[in-house]
Amino acid sequence: MKALKNIVSCKRAERTISRRGMMIAAIAAALAGMAVPAAGQAPAAKRTIIRAGHVLNVRTGELRANQAVVIEGDKIVQVAPSSEVKAAPSDTTIELPNATLLPGLIDMHTHLTFELSSLSYEGLKISTAREALHGARNARRTLEAGFTTVRNVGAKDYADIALRDAINDGDVIGPHIVASGPAMGITGGHCDENLLPPAFHFQGEGVADGIEAVQHKVRELIKYGADVIKICATGGVLSRGDDPNASQYTLEEMKAIVADAHRLGRKVAAHAHGAEGVRWASEAGVDSIEHGHLMDDAAIATLKKNGTYLVPTLFLGEYMEKNMDRSDVPEYSKQKMRDVAAAMQKNVKKAFDAGLKVAFGTDAAVYPHGLNAGEFHVYVKLGMSPLAAIQTATINASDLLGPKYLVGSLESGKWADMIAVDGDPTKDVTLLEHVKFVMKGGTVYKNEYTK
């Protein structure tokens, strides 16, 4: 009997627990039902309307008058005639009736954490922390110059990746950064550290020799945050003990680098001056050749055949011609600079005439940050139309970056990155050296029209 009573008691307890469980479940379901709509009812994105005197369609060159660009949050949702866009009381309206609006510019070859002095013996005294702070200052200068996106191809100790993350977190003002971290190179090459004596046994962070080592280095760079892989296919100008004409990585090493980088979703940018290094890098499958100043006809034909982008970095030649004797360029680099500068415009003009794909890049750090737009007039001088020059820093650069980056044009769905200038830059490209309005991600960072 006692056992029977215990069984009955247990059954009653189970029914009680079951009823309580059902009640708790019902209450939880009700609360969940209430919570789902609440979570779904996030505050509407802030809406901003920019009314501009003209908007440049960088794909076609059409300059449309009296246009409105509607922005929600950090993206463009509409570009239409101003008369068709009505503002709500809660909207923010920015009036630019005498300005020309165009997409934020893209520089595909910067070194934000470097100054020219960083590349000489003076650079040995600069800590990584100090270089990162240099980068914060230079990032702001670059953004205010109208460059809302940059590709930073080479920095010490991943300082550019820290800078990118600080900008993304809102701690520092600057452009969108596609960062490489340390550039890869061979022992003793352009991307090694060649200024210290043998007793130090010191090498650059990106140094890797041989197929197995370069594969490991690519994976390590990506592990620590690299968005793009930068390699040195030839010697350079502002480095000690190497020859810009000489190839450095072998074709096989570069093929291994590209295979790993592409498989892991990263593009590869190859510093290359000399013709053989340009050919090998293109045949290895790199996405862009940086500089290409000592190319020959065969190298140009190889880039054309493979559809490899050229990032020419030409304005530095003009700047150095005027300023090298009073600059921080070390003595061991001055003659190399003169030799390369004498050839760069002739060879790159051949590349332009051959119809190569070109993306805008400056090598900012070799000359002061913020002067990036000086690159445009050199392209025009070598035969590009002003519109084609603008396209190198908008739709072409966007294509080279890839679809992850919603930049390069003023279209619905793209990031709200845009600049404004006086006049028509398709007639005078030097207007881009005097940007008066800068918006990045829907936030205004510069507006001289309100003064």
Coordinates of C-alpha atoms in Angstrom, one line a residue:
M1 CA 0.0 0.0 0.0
K2 CA 2.8 2.4 0.9
A3 CA 4.4 1.7 -2.4
L4 CA 1.1 2.4 -4.2
K5 CA 0.7 5.7 -2.3
N6 CA 4.2 6.7 -3.4
I7 CA 3.4 6.0 -7.0
V8 CA 0.2 8.0 -6.9
S9 CA 2.0 10.9 -5.2
C10 CA 4.7 10.9 -7.9
K11 CA 2.1 10.9 -10.6
R12 CA 0.3 13.9 -9.0
A13 CA 3.7 15.7 -8.8
E14 CA 4.4 14.9 -12.4
R15 CA 1.0 16.4 -13.4
T16 CA 1.7 19.5 -11.3
I17 CA 5.2 19.9 -12.8
S18 CA 3.7 19.3 -16.3
R19 CA 1.0 22.0 -15.8
R20 CA 3.6 24.4 -14.4
G21 CA 5.9 23.6 -17.4
M22 CA 3.1 24.3 -19.8
M23 CA 2.3 27.6 -18.1
I24 CA 6.0 28.6 -18.2
A25 CA 6.2 27.6 -21.8
A26 CA 3.1 29.6 -22.7
I27 CA 4.4 32.7 -20.9
A28 CA 7.8 32.3 -22.7
A29 CA 6.0 31.9 -26.0
A30 CA 4.0 35.0 -25.4
L31 CA 7.0 37.0 -24.4
A32 CA 8.9 35.8 -27.4
G33 CA 6.0 36.8 -29.6
M34 CA 6.1 40.2 -28.1
A35 CA 9.9 40.4 -28.4
V36 CA 10.2 39.4 -32.0
P37 CA 8.3 42.4 -33.4
A38 CA 10.1 44.7 -31.0
A39 CA 13.5 43.4 -32.3
G40 CA 12.2 43.8 -35.8
Q41 CA 11.2 47.4 -35.3
A42 CA 14.8 48.8 -35.2
P43 CA 14.9 52.6 -35.5
A44 CA 14.7 53.7 -39.1
A45 CA 18.0 54.6 -40.6
K46 CA 18.7 58.3 -40.6
R47 CA 17.9 59.9 -44.0
T48 CA 20.0 62.5 -45.6
I49 CA 19.3 64.3 -48.9
I50 CA 22.1 66.1 -50.8
R51 CA 20.9 68.5 -53.5
A52 CA 23.7 69.2 -55.9
G53 CA 24.0 71.6 -58.8
H54 CA 25.5 68.7 -60.8
V55 CA 26.2 65.0 -60.3
L56 CA 28.8 63.2 -62.4
N57 CA 28.0 59.7 -63.7
V58 CA 31.5 58.3 -63.8
R59 CA 30.5 55.4 -66.0
T60 CA 29.2 57.5 -68.8
G61 CA 30.7 60.9 -68.2
E62 CA 27.2 62.5 -68.1
L63 CA 27.0 65.5 -65.9
R64 CA 23.4 65.8 -64.7
A65 CA 22.1 69.1 -63.4
N66 CA 19.9 69.6 -60.3
Q67 CA 20.2 66.2 -58.8
A68 CA 19.4 64.7 -55.4
V69 CA 21.2 61.9 -53.7
V70 CA 19.2 60.2 -51.0
I71 CA 21.1 58.4 -48.2
E72 CA 19.8 56.1 -45.5
G73 CA 22.4 55.2 -42.9
D74 CA 25.7 54.6 -44.7
K75 CA 24.3 53.7 -48.1
I76 CA 22.8 55.5 -51.2
V77 CA 19.2 54.6 -51.9
Q78 CA 18.4 56.9 -54.7
V79 CA 19.9 59.3 -57.2
A80 CA 17.2 61.3 -59.1
P81 CA 16.3 64.8 -60.3
S82 CA 15.9 67.1 -57.3
S83 CA 12.3 67.9 -58.2
E84 CA 11.4 64.3 -57.8
V85 CA 12.7 63.9 -54.3
K86 CA 10.6 65.3 -51.4
A87 CA 12.2 65.8 -48.0
A88 CA 10.4 64.7 -44.8
P89 CA 10.5 66.8 -41.7
S90 CA 13.0 64.4 -40.1
D91 CA 15.4 64.4 -43.1
T92 CA 18.7 66.2 -43.1
T93 CA 19.2 68.2 -46.3
I94 CA 22.6 69.4 -47.5
E95 CA 22.4 72.1 -50.2
L96 CA 25.3 72.2 -52.7
P97 CA 23.7 74.2 -55.6
N98 CA 27.0 75.3 -57.1
A99 CA 29.0 72.1 -56.8
T100 CA 29.7 69.0 -58.8
L101 CA 29.2 65.8 -56.8
L102 CA 31.1 62.6 -57.7
P103 CA 32.1 59.4 -56.0
G104 CA 34.7 59.4 -53.3
L105 CA 38.1 58.8 -54.8
I106 CA 40.1 55.6 -54.3
D107 CA 43.9 55.4 -54.0
M108 CA 45.2 51.9 -54.6
H109 CA 48.8 52.4 -53.4
T110 CA 49.4 54.3 -50.2
H111 CA 51.6 53.9 -47.1
L112 CA 49.7 55.8 -44.5
T113 CA 52.0 54.8 -41.6
F114 CA 55.1 55.9 -43.4
E115 CA 56.8 59.3 -44.0
L116 CA 59.7 59.6 -46.5
S117 CA 62.0 59.7 -43.4
S118 CA 60.6 56.3 -42.4
L119 CA 62.4 54.7 -45.4
S120 CA 65.9 55.9 -44.5
Y121 CA 68.2 55.5 -41.5
E122 CA 66.0 57.9 -39.7
G123 CA 63.3 55.3 -39.8
L124 CA 65.2 53.0 -37.6
K125 CA 64.5 55.4 -34.7
I126 CA 60.7 55.3 -35.2
S127 CA 58.7 52.9 -33.2
T128 CA 55.7 51.0 -34.5
A129 CA 53.4 52.9 -32.1
R130 CA 54.7 56.2 -33.5
E131 CA 54.2 55.0 -37.0
A132 CA 50.6 54.1 -36.2
L133 CA 50.1 57.7 -34.9
H134 CA 51.6 59.1 -38.0
G135 CA 49.1 56.9 -39.8
A136 CA 46.2 58.4 -37.9
R137 CA 47.2 61.9 -38.9
N138 CA 47.9 60.9 -42.5
A139 CA 44.6 59.0 -42.7
R140 CA 42.7 62.2 -41.9
R141 CA 44.6 64.2 -44.4
T142 CA 43.9 61.7 -47.1
L143 CA 40.2 61.6 -46.3
E144 CA 40.0 65.4 -46.3
A145 CA 41.7 65.4 -49.7
G146 CA 38.7 63.4 -51.1
F147 CA 40.1 59.8 -50.9
T148 CA 37.4 57.9 -49.1
T149 CA 39.0 54.5 -49.7
V150 CA 42.7 53.5 -49.9
R151 CA 44.6 50.3 -50.3
N152 CA 47.6 50.4 -47.9
V153 CA 50.3 48.2 -49.4
G154 CA 53.1 47.8 -46.8
A155 CA 53.4 48.7 -43.2
K156 CA 55.6 47.5 -40.3
D157 CA 54.3 45.3 -37.5
Y158 CA 50.7 45.3 -38.9
A159 CA 50.3 49.0 -38.0
D160 CA 48.0 49.6 -41.0
I161 CA 45.7 46.8 -39.8
A162 CA 45.5 48.5 -36.4
L163 CA 44.8 51.8 -38.1
R164 CA 42.1 50.2 -40.3
D165 CA 40.4 48.7 -37.2
A166 CA 40.6 52.0 -35.3
I167 CA 38.9 53.8 -38.1
N168 CA 36.2 51.1 -38.4
D169 CA 35.6 51.4 -34.7
G170 CA 35.2 55.1 -34.9
D171 CA 38.3 55.9 -32.8
V172 CA 40.2 57.6 -35.6
I173 CA 39.0 59.6 -38.7
G174 CA 40.1 58.3 -42.0
P175 CA 39.2 56.5 -45.2
H176 CA 38.1 52.9 -45.7
I177 CA 41.4 51.0 -45.6
V178 CA 42.2 47.7 -47.5
A179 CA 45.4 46.8 -45.6
S180 CA 48.2 44.4 -46.4
G181 CA 50.3 44.4 -43.3
P182 CA 54.0 43.7 -43.9
A183 CA 55.0 43.4 -47.6
M184 CA 56.4 40.0 -48.7
G185 CA 59.9 39.9 -50.2
I186 CA 63.1 37.9 -50.5
T187 CA 66.1 38.0 -48.1
G188 CA 68.0 41.2 -48.9
G189 CA 65.3 42.4 -51.3
H190 CA 63.3 45.6 -51.6
C191 CA 60.9 44.5 -48.8
D192 CA 63.6 43.4 -46.4
E193 CA 65.3 45.6 -43.8
N194 CA 68.8 46.2 -45.3
L195 CA 70.1 49.1 -43.2
L196 CA 71.5 47.3 -40.2
P197 CA 74.9 45.5 -40.0
P198 CA 75.2 41.7 -40.0
A199 CA 75.6 41.6 -36.2
F200 CA 71.9 42.3 -35.8
H201 CA 70.7 39.4 -37.9
F202 CA 67.5 41.4 -38.5
Q203 CA 65.1 41.0 -41.4
G204 CA 61.8 42.4 -42.4
E205 CA 58.6 40.8 -41.2
G206 CA 57.4 39.8 -44.6
V207 CA 60.6 38.0 -45.7
A208 CA 60.1 34.5 -46.9
D209 CA 62.2 32.4 -49.3
G210 CA 61.1 29.3 -51.1
I211 CA 57.7 27.8 -51.9
E212 CA 56.9 26.3 -48.5
A213 CA 58.0 29.5 -46.7
V214 CA 56.0 31.9 -48.9
Q215 CA 52.9 29.7 -48.5
H216 CA 53.3 29.9 -44.8
K217 CA 53.8 33.7 -44.9
V218 CA 50.7 34.3 -46.9
R219 CA 48.7 32.3 -44.4
E220 CA 50.3 34.1 -41.5
L221 CA 49.5 37.6 -43.0
I222 CA 45.9 36.6 -43.4
K223 CA 45.8 35.2 -39.9
Y224 CA 46.8 38.6 -38.6
G225 CA 44.2 40.5 -40.6
A226 CA 45.6 41.2 -44.1
D227 CA 42.9 42.2 -46.7
V228 CA 45.4 42.0 -49.6
I229 CA 48.8 40.5 -50.1
K230 CA 51.6 42.8 -51.2
I231 CA 54.8 41.3 -52.7
C232 CA 58.0 42.6 -54.1
A233 CA 58.7 41.1 -57.5
T234 CA 61.8 43.3 -58.2
G235 CA 64.1 45.6 -56.5
G236 CA 63.1 49.1 -55.6
V237 CA 64.2 52.7 -55.4
L238 CA 64.0 53.7 -51.8
S239 CA 65.8 50.6 -50.5
R240 CA 69.5 50.0 -50.0
G241 CA 71.6 47.4 -51.9
D242 CA 69.1 46.3 -54.6
D243 CA 68.4 47.0 -58.3
P244 CA 65.0 48.1 -59.5
N245 CA 65.6 46.2 -62.8
A246 CA 66.4 42.9 -61.1
S247 CA 63.8 40.2 -60.5
Q248 CA 63.5 39.0 -56.9
Y249 CA 60.8 36.4 -56.3
T250 CA 61.0 33.6 -58.8
L251 CA 58.0 32.7 -61.0
E252 CA 57.4 29.6 -59.0
E253 CA 57.4 31.4 -55.7
M254 CA 55.0 34.0 -57.0
K255 CA 52.7 31.3 -58.4
A256 CA 52.6 29.7 -54.9
I257 CA 51.8 33.0 -53.3
V258 CA 49.0 33.8 -55.7
A259 CA 47.5 30.3 -55.4
D260 CA 47.3 30.5 -51.6
A261 CA 46.1 34.1 -51.5
H262 CA 43.4 33.6 -54.1
R263 CA 42.2 30.4 -52.5
L264 CA 41.9 32.3 -49.2
G265 CA 40.0 35.2 -50.8
R266 CA 42.8 37.8 -51.0
K267 CA 44.1 39.6 -54.1
V268 CA 47.8 40.1 -54.7
A269 CA 49.6 43.4 -55.5
A270 CA 53.1 43.1 -56.9
H271 CA 55.7 45.9 -56.6
A272 CA 57.6 45.6 -59.9
H273 CA 59.8 48.0 -61.8
G274 CA 61.9 45.8 -64.1
A275 CA 60.5 44.2 -67.2
E276 CA 61.2 40.6 -66.3
G277 CA 59.7 40.9 -62.8
V278 CA 56.6 42.5 -64.4
R279 CA 56.2 39.6 -66.8
W280 CA 56.7 36.9 -64.2
A281 CA 54.3 38.5 -61.7
S282 CA 51.6 38.8 -64.4
E283 CA 52.1 35.2 -65.5
A284 CA 51.9 34.1 -61.9
G285 CA 48.4 35.6 -61.7
V286 CA 48.9 38.7 -59.5
D287 CA 45.9 41.1 -59.7
S288 CA 48.0 44.3 -60.1
I289 CA 51.4 45.5 -60.9
E290 CA 52.5 48.5 -58.8
H291 CA 54.7 51.0 -60.7
G292 CA 55.9 49.1 -63.8
H293 CA 58.2 52.0 -64.5
L294 CA 60.9 50.0 -66.3
M295 CA 58.6 47.8 -68.4
D296 CA 59.4 46.9 -72.0
D297 CA 57.0 46.1 -74.9
A298 CA 56.9 42.4 -74.0
A299 CA 56.0 43.2 -70.4
I300 CA 53.2 45.5 -71.5
A301 CA 51.9 42.8 -73.9
T302 CA 51.9 40.3 -71.0
L303 CA 49.8 42.6 -68.8
K304 CA 47.4 43.1 -71.7
K305 CA 47.1 39.4 -72.4
N306 CA 46.5 38.5 -68.8
G307 CA 44.2 41.4 -68.0
T308 CA 46.5 42.5 -65.1
Y309 CA 45.9 45.9 -63.7
L310 CA 48.6 48.5 -63.7
V311 CA 48.8 51.0 -60.8
P312 CA 51.3 53.5 -62.2
T313 CA 52.3 55.9 -59.3
L314 CA 53.6 58.7 -61.5
F315 CA 53.2 62.0 -59.7
L316 CA 56.0 61.0 -57.3
G317 CA 58.4 61.4 -60.3
E318 CA 57.3 65.0 -60.9
Y319 CA 57.4 65.8 -57.2
M320 CA 60.9 64.3 -56.7
E321 CA 62.2 66.1 -59.7
K322 CA 61.4 69.4 -58.0
N323 CA 62.1 68.5 -54.4
M324 CA 64.6 65.6 -54.2
D325 CA 67.6 67.7 -53.4
R326 CA 65.9 69.1 -50.3
S327 CA 64.0 66.0 -49.4
D328 CA 64.7 63.1 -47.0
V329 CA 65.6 60.7 -49.9
P330 CA 68.8 59.0 -48.8
E331 CA 71.9 59.4 -51.0
Y332 CA 72.0 55.7 -51.9
S333 CA 68.5 56.2 -53.6
K334 CA 68.9 59.5 -55.3
Q335 CA 70.6 58.1 -58.5
K336 CA 68.1 55.2 -58.6
M337 CA 65.3 57.8 -58.4
R338 CA 66.7 59.9 -61.2
D339 CA 67.1 56.8 -63.5
V340 CA 63.6 55.5 -62.9
A341 CA 62.0 59.0 -63.1
A342 CA 63.7 59.4 -66.5
A343 CA 61.9 56.3 -67.9
M344 CA 58.6 56.0 -66.1
Q345 CA 56.4 58.4 -68.1
K346 CA 57.7 57.1 -71.5
N347 CA 57.0 53.5 -70.5
V348 CA 53.7 54.1 -68.8
K349 CA 52.5 56.1 -71.7
K350 CA 53.1 53.0 -73.9
A351 CA 51.0 51.0 -71.5
F352 CA 48.2 53.6 -71.6
D353 CA 48.3 53.6 -75.4
A354 CA 48.2 49.8 -75.4
G355 CA 44.9 49.9 -73.5
L356 CA 46.0 48.3 -70.3
K357 CA 43.6 48.3 -67.4
V358 CA 44.7 51.1 -65.1
A359 CA 43.8 51.8 -61.5
F360 CA 44.8 55.0 -59.7
G361 CA 47.7 54.8 -57.2
T362 CA 50.2 57.3 -55.8
D363 CA 52.8 55.8 -53.4
A364 CA 51.8 58.5 -51.0
A365 CA 54.6 58.7 -48.3
V366 CA 57.2 59.2 -51.0
Y367 CA 55.7 62.7 -51.1
P368 CA 53.4 64.3 -48.5
H369 CA 50.1 62.7 -47.7
G370 CA 47.1 64.7 -48.9
L371 CA 48.6 65.5 -52.3
N372 CA 47.3 62.3 -53.8
A373 CA 45.1 64.0 -56.5
G374 CA 48.3 65.3 -58.2
E375 CA 48.4 62.0 -59.9
F376 CA 45.4 62.8 -62.1
H377 CA 47.0 65.5 -64.2
V378 CA 50.0 63.2 -65.1
Y379 CA 47.6 60.7 -66.5
V380 CA 46.0 63.4 -68.7
K381 CA 49.4 64.6 -69.7
L382 CA 50.2 61.1 -71.0
G383 CA 47.0 61.0 -73.1
M384 CA 44.1 59.9 -70.9
S385 CA 41.0 62.0 -71.1
P386 CA 40.0 63.6 -67.8
L387 CA 37.0 61.2 -67.5
A388 CA 39.3 58.2 -68.1
A389 CA 41.6 59.5 -65.4
I390 CA 38.7 59.9 -63.0
Q391 CA 37.6 56.4 -63.8
T392 CA 41.0 55.0 -62.7
A393 CA 40.2 56.3 -59.2
T394 CA 36.5 55.2 -59.2
I395 CA 35.1 52.4 -61.2
N396 CA 38.4 50.9 -62.2
A397 CA 39.8 50.9 -58.7
S398 CA 36.5 49.5 -57.4
D399 CA 36.8 46.6 -59.9
L400 CA 40.3 45.9 -58.8
L401 CA 39.2 45.9 -55.1
G402 CA 36.3 43.5 -55.8
P403 CA 32.6 43.4 -55.1
K404 CA 33.0 43.3 -51.3
Y405 CA 33.7 47.1 -51.4
L406 CA 30.7 49.1 -52.3
V407 CA 32.6 52.0 -53.8
G408 CA 33.4 53.8 -57.0
S409 CA 30.1 55.2 -58.2
L410 CA 27.0 57.1 -57.0
E411 CA 24.4 54.3 -57.3
S412 CA 21.7 52.8 -55.2
G413 CA 23.2 50.2 -52.8
K414 CA 26.7 51.7 -52.8
W415 CA 28.3 53.2 -49.7
A416 CA 27.5 56.9 -49.3
D417 CA 31.0 58.0 -50.1
M418 CA 31.2 61.2 -52.2
I419 CA 33.0 64.4 -52.8
A420 CA 32.2 67.8 -54.3
V421 CA 34.3 70.3 -56.3
D422 CA 33.6 73.5 -58.1
G423 CA 33.3 73.3 -61.9
D424 CA 33.5 70.3 -64.2
P425 CA 36.4 67.9 -63.5
T426 CA 35.8 66.2 -66.9
K427 CA 37.1 69.4 -68.4
D428 CA 39.8 70.2 -65.8
V429 CA 40.9 67.3 -63.8
T430 CA 43.1 69.5 -61.5
L431 CA 39.8 70.6 -59.8
L432 CA 40.1 67.3 -57.9
E433 CA 43.2 68.8 -56.1
H434 CA 40.7 71.2 -54.4
V435 CA 38.0 69.1 -52.9
K436 CA 35.5 71.1 -50.9
F437 CA 33.1 68.5 -49.6
V438 CA 33.8 65.0 -48.3
M439 CA 31.2 62.4 -47.1
K440 CA 32.2 58.9 -46.1
G441 CA 29.6 56.3 -45.1
G442 CA 26.9 59.0 -44.8
T443 CA 28.9 61.2 -42.5
V444 CA 30.2 64.6 -43.6
Y445 CA 33.9 65.1 -42.8
K446 CA 34.5 68.3 -44.7
N447 CA 32.1 71.0 -46.1
E448 CA 33.7 74.3 -47.2
Y449 CA 30.4 75.3 -48.8
T450 CA 28.9 76.1 -45.4
K451 CA 31.6 78.7 -44.7

